[in-house]
């Protein structure tokens, strides 16, 4: 009898996968220590050189495949792999030791590689530590080519499986066939790891950071991967299996029903239409945005552009990405958020010191205002791209009016510069502020005079108003979107925005929750920007009610005294007004 087990990890890509596990063995970094004669040394060097060339060819092939399937941006991560292959210290280190120690090349190479890995693993810098996996990945490939073994398992999977691994390197991901991989689970990695981003872009359910998956799962075990909750059930009992199969069938059924809403407007029964847009991190998510029927992009997070690379993106790179996105969502708009680095998003190429309280530190707009050299590159690119479609832009983490004014001043300088250079841009580009800090939420009346719109970032607004770290599992029970304090702040933001006649949207995760959609609609929210997969469900809520019904839900919610009460009440109303007998998922 197989043992049931439930593991909790970090939800990396939403969705449900039920199937058999395929454990991607951690390749043994062990080789035999073999003495060789002096005469064999040149032959060993030739073998080493051939392995390097072969590895280079393999990586170039992967780059080509990835460029075709996922775009140049993803393919660029392999530049770091190619650099490892050209590393003179590594190569010369191997050849010198080979000549001196007269041991087989596999053994020498592995010794040098291990030393390298050890040095890197002691480095404090998280970016450089991440490069460790590039070195390991390339190192294993070289070793495989030296031994003549090819690790083609991933590209040769015969049936649809769930991949279980300590970590999934970008090159492993590249050799997978999308139609053969139902889901990923890994022991390490975070929400912003490249594996997670790729899984999301490919719409493959994934849970990362499970810590014990490799120790607990064997190839052939039955797994349920809940990428939305971040849970993995190993060899579930019959009852759980039935429950999840039903859930999965229901998701597929309701997706089919919701799909029918794709081309219908997000309007209430009495005709109030709201803007229903999607959040994206990468241009690769656009097909999913369009497939789910979102009208434009309400939040384009641009931090990922700066990740997994050693330099900062050039103005032309920014420009090319923004132009592509705005042209594809035309005539709808795309709201580009300027660089929001900090908190859990570190970029070591920008040389930012470690801080005691990174969430309260030198981040987002604070960093950008202090580094006009970096900020203006992005502003110029956004403006240039605005000539090609409907682009709006917004600043993250505005805490008060001075920051908004300073940012607008920099934007003005860039506009003047472009005008002088006779470069086209949209002179009336709408510029908004994200409202995600309580001080901004409480001074919205002041901010509204200098902004064309507000977008409420509840992920941070909740974290800062309840003083609850958004990624700390231990206090997750305190993280309540419907806490009366949060509701009052949201109401204040919407009312202040409307008094100044600007539109108010929400791009935090709260907007993606069907149970809260009624309440937000009733509070007067003009735009919902949600994860692409959540678009149909939110549209359905909006289309099922009248404004009067939504307003009465909002009014009553504001009289309740705890977040739990509001949540319960919202769920009851959702059932009553929208879902009927359907279960809430
Ligand atoms: C937010 O804070 O709600 C938000 C949308 O931004 P991020 O999650 O990128 O901080
Ligand atoms: Mg935020």
XYZ file of C-alpha atoms and ligand atoms in Angstrom:
596
model
C 0.000 0.000 0.000
C 1.461 3.359 -1.034
C 1.696 6.090 1.584
C -0.475 9.175 1.235
C 1.171 12.449 1.904
C 0.419 16.113 1.406
C 3.206 18.610 0.794
C 2.819 22.358 0.912
C 4.949 24.653 -1.220
C 4.818 27.933 -3.097
C 2.122 28.259 -5.776
C 4.100 29.078 -8.917
C 1.663 28.554 -11.781
C -2.086 28.032 -11.295
C -4.133 25.015 -12.344
C -4.734 21.413 -11.412
C -2.790 18.390 -12.669
C -3.564 14.779 -11.775
C -1.223 12.116 -13.055
C 1.862 9.983 -12.650
C 5.133 11.329 -11.336
C 8.360 11.292 -13.265
C 11.288 11.933 -10.974
C 14.077 13.738 -12.692
C 17.004 12.058 -10.988
C 19.548 14.336 -9.508
C 22.457 13.255 -11.625
C 25.236 11.793 -9.566
C 28.262 13.994 -9.599
C 30.553 10.996 -9.112
C 33.249 9.607 -11.376
C 35.962 7.069 -11.018
C 39.448 8.335 -10.142
C 41.535 6.815 -12.927
C 45.312 7.245 -13.385
C 46.505 7.939 -16.918
C 49.921 7.805 -18.546
C 51.771 10.937 -19.668
C 51.224 9.985 -23.344
C 47.438 10.074 -22.924
C 47.359 13.727 -21.777
C 46.963 15.284 -25.279
C 44.166 12.823 -26.002
C 42.376 13.779 -22.779
C 42.714 17.475 -23.668
C 41.194 16.780 -27.099
C 38.310 14.885 -25.443
C 37.737 17.842 -23.133
C 37.750 20.311 -26.040
C 35.343 18.141 -27.990
C 32.993 17.963 -25.013
C 33.078 21.760 -24.707
C 32.261 22.167 -28.402
C 29.452 19.629 -28.201
C 27.989 21.308 -25.133
C 28.129 24.654 -26.887
C 26.272 23.203 -29.880
C 23.615 21.748 -27.578
C 23.073 25.062 -25.813
C 22.865 26.942 -29.103
C 20.228 24.416 -30.249
C 18.261 24.985 -27.064
C 18.485 28.740 -27.591
C 17.085 28.378 -31.095
C 14.220 26.196 -29.886
C 13.353 28.574 -27.050
C 13.532 31.648 -29.296
C 11.032 29.978 -31.617
C 8.684 28.766 -28.887
C 8.912 31.432 -26.228
C 10.763 34.414 -27.648
C 14.234 35.863 -27.557
C 13.939 37.135 -23.980
C 13.766 33.623 -22.517
C 16.501 32.407 -24.833
C 18.850 35.027 -23.449
C 19.183 33.253 -20.116
C 21.361 30.746 -21.908
C 23.928 33.438 -22.633
C 25.113 32.862 -19.077
C 25.550 29.149 -19.889
C 27.635 29.996 -22.923
C 29.805 32.280 -20.808
C 30.586 29.392 -18.449
C 31.856 27.442 -21.455
C 34.223 30.245 -22.321
C 35.500 30.753 -18.805
C 39.296 30.690 -19.140
C 39.891 30.163 -15.415
C 37.753 27.042 -15.472
C 39.252 25.631 -18.675
C 42.871 26.434 -17.845
C 42.355 25.208 -14.291
C 41.309 21.833 -15.681
C 44.187 21.547 -18.159
C 46.845 22.574 -15.616
C 45.603 20.022 -13.074
C 45.349 17.332 -15.746
C 48.993 17.799 -16.680
C 50.089 17.854 -13.072
C 47.978 15.078 -11.552
C 47.700 12.721 -14.544
C 44.180 11.592 -13.718
C 41.338 11.050 -16.189
C 39.758 14.206 -17.529
C 36.294 13.417 -16.062
C 37.724 13.268 -12.565
C 39.802 16.438 -12.932
C 36.944 18.356 -14.471
C 34.596 17.313 -11.696
C 37.085 18.335 -9.018
C 37.494 21.811 -10.546
C 33.736 22.111 -11.007
C 33.064 21.180 -7.384
C 35.556 23.785 -6.212
C 33.804 26.383 -8.341
C 30.389 25.398 -7.018
C 31.651 25.581 -3.448
C 33.057 29.086 -3.958
C 29.806 30.305 -5.502
C 27.600 28.759 -2.835
C 29.351 30.868 -0.192
C 28.688 34.137 -1.970
C 26.087 36.320 -0.288
C 24.768 37.927 -3.440
C 21.506 36.147 -4.420
C 22.024 36.859 -8.118
C 25.480 35.324 -8.181
C 24.245 32.404 -6.123
C 21.600 31.853 -8.768
C 24.389 31.651 -11.350
C 25.444 28.567 -9.438
C 22.653 26.628 -11.097
C 23.909 27.761 -14.520
C 27.386 26.480 -13.673
C 25.971 23.192 -12.381
C 23.728 22.809 -15.395
C 26.547 23.396 -17.880
C 28.990 21.359 -15.796
C 26.676 18.334 -15.882
C 26.254 18.671 -19.624
C 30.021 18.759 -20.154
C 30.431 15.725 -17.940
C 27.693 13.885 -19.782
C 29.361 14.655 -23.083
C 32.725 13.495 -21.719
C 31.160 10.229 -20.640
C 29.186 9.974 -23.860
C 25.854 9.758 -22.033
C 22.962 11.791 -23.344
C 20.223 12.917 -21.042
C 17.375 12.970 -23.418
C 14.711 11.607 -21.118
C 12.805 14.837 -20.967
C 12.490 15.252 -24.679
C 11.501 11.610 -25.038
C 8.652 11.329 -22.557
C 6.088 8.977 -24.054
C 3.069 9.892 -21.928
C 1.802 12.960 -20.097
C 3.578 13.125 -16.757
C 4.232 15.369 -13.797
C 7.889 16.279 -13.428
C 9.407 16.094 -9.968
C 12.845 17.593 -9.465
C 15.101 19.278 -6.979
C 15.111 22.219 -9.346
C 14.280 22.490 -12.989
C 16.976 24.271 -14.891
C 16.105 26.442 -17.860
C 17.798 23.918 -20.141
C 15.710 21.041 -18.731
C 12.583 23.129 -19.247
C 13.656 23.747 -22.795
C 13.904 20.069 -23.617
C 10.369 19.335 -22.434
C 7.505 18.985 -24.821
C 4.630 21.075 -23.597
C 2.101 18.455 -24.508
C 3.960 15.852 -22.473
C 4.302 17.777 -19.230
C 1.169 18.103 -17.082
C 2.852 19.887 -14.224
C 6.108 20.614 -12.412
C 7.014 20.290 -8.795
C 10.377 21.239 -7.351
C 12.096 21.291 -3.982
C 13.609 24.725 -4.356
C 12.674 27.982 -6.057
C 10.386 30.901 -5.380
C 7.509 32.659 -7.086
C 9.857 34.738 -9.184
C 12.286 31.967 -10.102
C 12.644 31.516 -13.797
C 11.107 28.050 -13.628
C 7.987 29.574 -12.079
C 7.781 32.329 -14.658
C 8.175 29.870 -17.518
C 5.579 27.504 -16.087
C 3.130 30.376 -15.807
C 3.851 31.570 -19.318
C 3.359 28.014 -20.628
C 0.221 27.539 -18.466
C 1.642 24.434 -16.808
C 0.477 24.054 -13.174
C 3.505 24.211 -10.887
C 4.387 24.202 -7.204
C 7.929 25.107 -6.160
C 9.843 25.279 -2.884
C 8.390 21.966 -1.597
C 11.669 21.009 0.111
C 10.824 17.307 0.450
C 9.330 16.342 -2.906
C 12.389 14.394 -4.060
C 12.608 12.569 -0.773
C 8.927 11.593 -0.805
C 8.022 10.959 -4.438
C 9.036 8.049 -6.657
C 8.563 7.714 -10.398
C 5.144 6.179 -10.997
C 3.530 7.601 -7.854
C 0.186 9.262 -8.383
C 0.244 12.998 -7.794
C -2.288 15.774 -7.552
C -0.659 19.148 -8.150
C -2.727 22.116 -7.104
C -0.750 25.003 -8.582
C -3.290 27.526 -7.359
C -3.047 26.528 -3.698
C 0.581 25.404 -3.751
C -0.288 21.882 -2.606
C 0.821 18.451 -3.757
C -0.971 15.226 -2.759
C 1.206 12.146 -3.065
C -0.577 8.844 -3.706
C -3.903 10.308 -2.608
C -6.581 7.989 -1.259
C -9.533 7.080 -3.432
C -11.748 9.744 -1.887
C -9.293 12.603 -2.575
C -8.663 11.327 -6.057
C -12.392 11.285 -6.803
C -12.806 14.719 -5.262
C -9.991 16.250 -7.321
C -11.038 14.478 -10.524
C -14.500 15.954 -10.067
C -12.958 19.341 -9.339
C -10.818 19.104 -12.451
C -13.792 18.052 -14.604
C -15.778 20.907 -13.136
C -13.009 23.391 -13.902
C -12.917 22.155 -17.498
C -16.733 22.363 -17.721
C -16.929 25.805 -16.206
C -14.046 26.978 -18.379
C -16.097 25.932 -21.387
C -19.106 27.853 -20.075
C -16.980 30.846 -19.152
C -15.285 30.724 -22.519
C -18.635 31.601 -24.054
C -18.404 34.938 -22.265
C -15.156 35.720 -24.022
C -16.457 38.289 -26.441
C -19.205 39.731 -24.265
C -18.696 43.011 -22.397
C -18.110 43.123 -18.632
C -21.363 44.998 -18.033
C -23.922 44.697 -15.247
C -27.527 43.742 -16.001
C -28.484 47.410 -15.902
C -25.717 48.357 -18.320
C -22.778 49.681 -16.286
C -19.689 48.537 -18.118
C -16.410 48.182 -16.277
C -12.979 47.724 -17.782
C -11.881 44.115 -17.311
C -8.176 43.840 -18.064
C -5.384 41.398 -17.239
C -2.073 41.471 -15.379
C 1.034 40.220 -17.143
C 4.705 39.819 -16.399
C 5.913 38.801 -19.832
C 4.809 39.451 -23.401
C 4.606 35.635 -23.735
C 1.426 35.753 -21.624
C -0.444 37.718 -24.297
C -2.032 34.701 -26.025
C -3.565 33.693 -22.694
C -4.825 37.257 -22.118
C -6.522 37.282 -25.498
C -7.870 33.721 -25.138
C -9.563 34.605 -21.852
C -11.230 37.678 -23.304
C -9.528 40.435 -21.302
C -9.855 43.924 -22.674
C -6.294 45.098 -22.495
C -3.603 44.985 -19.834
C -4.208 46.760 -16.524
C -0.797 45.939 -15.070
C 2.322 45.110 -17.016
C 4.945 44.349 -14.365
C 8.278 45.258 -15.890
C 10.646 43.925 -13.215
C 11.042 40.569 -14.959
C 12.725 42.399 -17.726
C 15.605 43.153 -15.394
C 15.849 39.639 -13.974
C 18.087 36.721 -14.912
C 20.661 38.899 -16.578
C 23.923 40.586 -15.716
C 23.242 43.995 -17.282
C 20.293 46.394 -17.335
C 17.980 46.334 -20.358
C 18.707 48.929 -23.030
C 16.166 51.535 -24.112
C 15.656 49.667 -27.384
C 14.951 46.388 -25.596
C 12.324 48.089 -23.426
C 10.897 49.801 -26.468
C 10.650 46.598 -28.528
C 8.760 44.780 -25.738
C 6.323 47.626 -25.034
C 5.688 48.199 -28.715
C 4.942 44.505 -29.239
C 2.519 44.373 -26.319
C 0.642 47.550 -27.220
C 0.319 46.545 -30.848
C -1.080 43.160 -29.903
C -3.729 44.452 -27.504
C -4.808 47.342 -29.723
C -7.376 48.984 -29.634
C -7.372 48.199 -25.910
C -4.873 49.813 -23.637
C -1.834 48.558 -21.765
C -0.839 50.071 -18.430
C 2.917 49.794 -18.048
C 4.114 49.984 -14.476
C 7.557 51.479 -14.110
C 10.248 49.468 -12.356
C 9.017 48.174 -8.997
C 12.120 46.613 -7.626
C 12.591 45.740 -3.980
C 10.685 43.699 -1.405
C 11.140 40.178 -2.703
C 12.328 41.342 -6.111
C 16.087 41.867 -6.016
C 18.230 42.657 -8.979
C 21.876 42.429 -8.175
C 23.089 44.125 -11.347
C 21.653 47.332 -9.914
C 23.977 47.164 -6.938
C 21.469 47.679 -4.161
C 22.695 47.096 -0.635
C 20.945 44.523 1.554
C 18.551 46.165 3.977
C 17.025 45.209 7.312
C 13.494 45.914 6.065
C 13.494 45.528 2.301
C 9.711 45.994 2.021
C 10.083 49.373 3.679
C 13.331 50.233 2.043
C 14.959 51.833 -0.950
C 12.665 50.424 -3.588
C 10.303 51.070 -6.507
C 9.718 54.774 -7.174
C 12.148 55.715 -4.372
C 14.931 53.922 -6.187
C 13.878 55.269 -9.598
C 13.825 58.884 -8.405
C 17.324 58.464 -7.004
C 18.581 56.848 -10.200
C 17.345 58.972 -13.118
C 20.004 57.295 -15.285
C 18.027 54.034 -15.020
C 14.518 55.497 -14.692
C 14.727 57.798 -17.719
C 15.776 54.916 -19.987
C 12.469 53.221 -19.190
C 10.437 56.428 -19.431
C 11.906 57.200 -22.853
C 11.089 53.703 -24.087
C 7.503 53.867 -22.777
C 6.952 57.227 -24.447
C 8.454 56.085 -27.744
C 6.256 52.975 -27.736
C 3.182 55.102 -26.986
C 3.251 56.232 -30.625
C 2.244 52.677 -31.648
C -0.825 51.926 -29.545
C -2.807 52.825 -26.472
C -0.246 53.010 -23.675
C -0.799 54.341 -20.177
C 1.810 54.256 -17.444
C 1.840 54.236 -13.662
C 4.323 54.580 -10.828
C 4.516 51.963 -8.064
C 4.742 52.656 -4.324
C 3.832 56.340 -4.365
C 3.694 57.400 -0.711
C 2.775 61.071 -1.108
C 2.423 63.988 -3.471
C 6.115 64.965 -3.613
C 7.068 61.644 -5.140
C 4.308 61.882 -7.702
C 5.387 65.408 -8.622
C 9.043 64.449 -8.880
C 8.256 61.482 -11.093
C 6.028 63.639 -13.292
C 8.827 66.208 -13.502
C 11.248 63.571 -14.783
C 8.661 62.440 -17.275
C 8.258 66.036 -18.442
C 12.016 66.328 -18.971
C 12.052 63.152 -21.045
C 9.077 64.370 -23.094
C 10.900 67.646 -23.829
C 14.012 65.801 -24.822
C 12.037 63.602 -27.234
C 10.286 66.614 -28.705
C 13.645 68.282 -29.339
C 14.847 65.140 -31.057
C 11.596 65.042 -33.039
C 10.747 61.553 -31.810
C 7.031 60.731 -31.891
C 5.093 59.843 -28.728
C 1.567 60.199 -27.364
C 1.572 63.687 -25.834
C -1.609 62.914 -23.904
C -0.411 59.634 -22.420
C -2.368 58.912 -19.233
C -0.158 58.748 -16.160
C -1.435 57.146 -12.974
C -0.329 56.288 -9.478
C -0.530 52.904 -7.847
C -2.175 53.262 -4.491
C -0.633 50.596 -2.305
C 0.663 52.484 0.710
C -1.782 53.652 3.430
C -0.350 57.200 3.367
C -1.251 57.434 -0.317
C -4.678 55.885 0.270
C -5.412 58.530 2.887
C -4.187 61.447 0.762
C -5.838 60.383 -2.459
C -7.741 63.652 -2.672
C -4.366 65.411 -3.017
C -2.855 62.834 -5.360
C -5.928 62.766 -7.608
C -5.167 66.327 -8.723
C -1.864 65.205 -10.267
C -2.821 61.803 -11.670
C -4.971 60.637 -14.581
C -5.988 57.469 -12.756
C -5.392 55.308 -9.700
C -4.720 51.595 -9.621
C -5.125 49.993 -6.213
C -2.353 47.527 -5.405
C -4.030 45.461 -2.713
C -1.156 42.986 -2.427
C 0.913 45.702 -0.820
C -1.912 47.816 0.576
C -3.019 44.871 2.744
C 0.553 44.100 3.788
C 1.221 47.693 4.856
C -2.115 48.499 6.453
C -2.320 45.329 8.559
C 1.473 45.127 9.016
C 1.496 41.573 7.697
C 4.337 40.337 5.495
C 2.711 39.162 2.274
C 5.031 36.165 1.881
C 5.214 34.929 5.467
C 3.201 31.703 5.784
C 3.087 31.868 9.596
C 0.998 35.013 9.644
C -0.941 34.371 6.451
C -4.153 34.112 8.541
C -3.841 37.850 9.235
C -3.617 38.714 5.558
C -7.264 39.634 5.043
C -8.317 41.507 1.888
C -11.718 42.230 3.423
C -10.412 43.574 6.731
C -12.573 46.612 7.598
C -9.454 48.821 7.535
C -8.652 47.735 3.989
C -12.262 48.215 2.866
C -12.337 51.731 4.285
C -9.098 52.588 2.491
C -10.425 51.199 -0.792
C -13.637 53.182 -0.417
C -11.654 56.319 0.312
C -9.495 55.843 -2.792
C -12.460 55.260 -5.109
C -14.462 58.172 -3.697
C -11.510 60.594 -3.819
C -10.696 59.553 -7.385
C -14.292 60.025 -8.494
C -14.552 63.435 -6.834
C -11.665 64.532 -9.058
C -13.208 62.721 -12.027
C -10.453 60.214 -12.565
C -10.981 56.474 -13.001
C -9.980 54.028 -10.317
C -8.886 50.459 -10.981
C -7.492 47.587 -8.955
C -4.613 45.363 -10.045
C -3.895 43.526 -6.772
C -4.965 39.889 -6.378
C -8.124 40.896 -4.510
C -9.643 41.927 -7.853
C -9.244 38.332 -9.101
C -11.449 36.892 -6.318
C -15.032 36.360 -7.522
C -16.299 36.662 -3.944
C -14.977 40.227 -3.666
C -15.985 41.340 -7.167
C -19.543 42.195 -6.056
C -18.296 44.312 -3.201
C -15.735 46.138 -5.367
C -18.268 46.730 -8.084
C -20.640 48.141 -5.502
C -17.941 50.452 -4.161
C -17.727 51.909 -7.675
C -14.489 50.408 -9.002
C -14.087 51.307 -12.700
C -11.473 48.785 -13.733
C -10.538 45.250 -12.617
C -7.135 44.005 -13.687
C -6.831 40.314 -12.890
C -4.754 37.264 -13.733
C -5.664 36.160 -17.290
C -7.286 32.917 -16.105
C -9.558 34.823 -13.682
C -11.060 37.081 -16.369
C -14.083 34.899 -17.295
C -15.115 34.255 -13.677
C -15.000 37.967 -12.801
C -16.871 38.833 -15.976
C -19.573 36.380 -15.032
C -20.050 38.014 -11.608
C -20.330 41.459 -13.166
C -22.806 40.290 -15.798
C -25.024 38.538 -13.235
C -26.047 41.515 -11.108
C -27.432 45.028 -11.187
C -25.514 47.965 -9.738
C -28.172 48.270 -7.067
C -27.512 44.716 -5.885
C -23.739 45.266 -5.886
C -24.107 48.544 -4.006
C -26.202 46.941 -1.328
C -23.507 44.230 -0.848
C -20.903 46.997 -0.494
C -22.995 49.007 1.948
C -23.687 46.054 4.181
C -20.047 44.888 4.043
C -18.939 48.272 5.360
C -21.043 47.782 8.491
C -19.395 44.456 9.404
C -16.638 44.377 12.000
C -14.198 41.668 10.891
C -12.576 40.506 7.656
C -13.992 37.020 8.197
C -17.536 38.310 8.462
C -17.124 40.286 5.248
C -15.671 37.276 3.476
C -18.508 34.997 4.637
C -21.097 37.570 3.668
C -19.489 38.098 0.235
C -19.469 34.348 -0.412
C -23.108 34.017 0.584
C -24.063 36.851 -1.744
C -21.975 35.381 -4.560
C -23.862 32.098 -4.215
C -27.188 33.821 -3.987
C -26.764 36.281 -6.843
C -24.327 34.587 -9.196
C -23.627 30.921 -8.713
C -26.914 29.473 -7.536
C -26.251 25.845 -6.678
C -22.705 25.785 -8.003
C -19.887 25.352 -5.567
C -17.442 28.227 -5.141
C -14.024 27.342 -6.453
C 0.137 45.078 -5.570
O 0.941 45.411 -4.697
O -1.064 44.840 -5.348
C 0.576 44.900 -6.963
C -0.296 44.692 -7.927
O 1.891 44.927 -7.251
P 2.959 43.786 -6.873
O 2.204 42.540 -6.531
O 3.808 43.643 -8.086
O 3.680 44.398 -5.709
Mg 2.844 46.279 -5.133
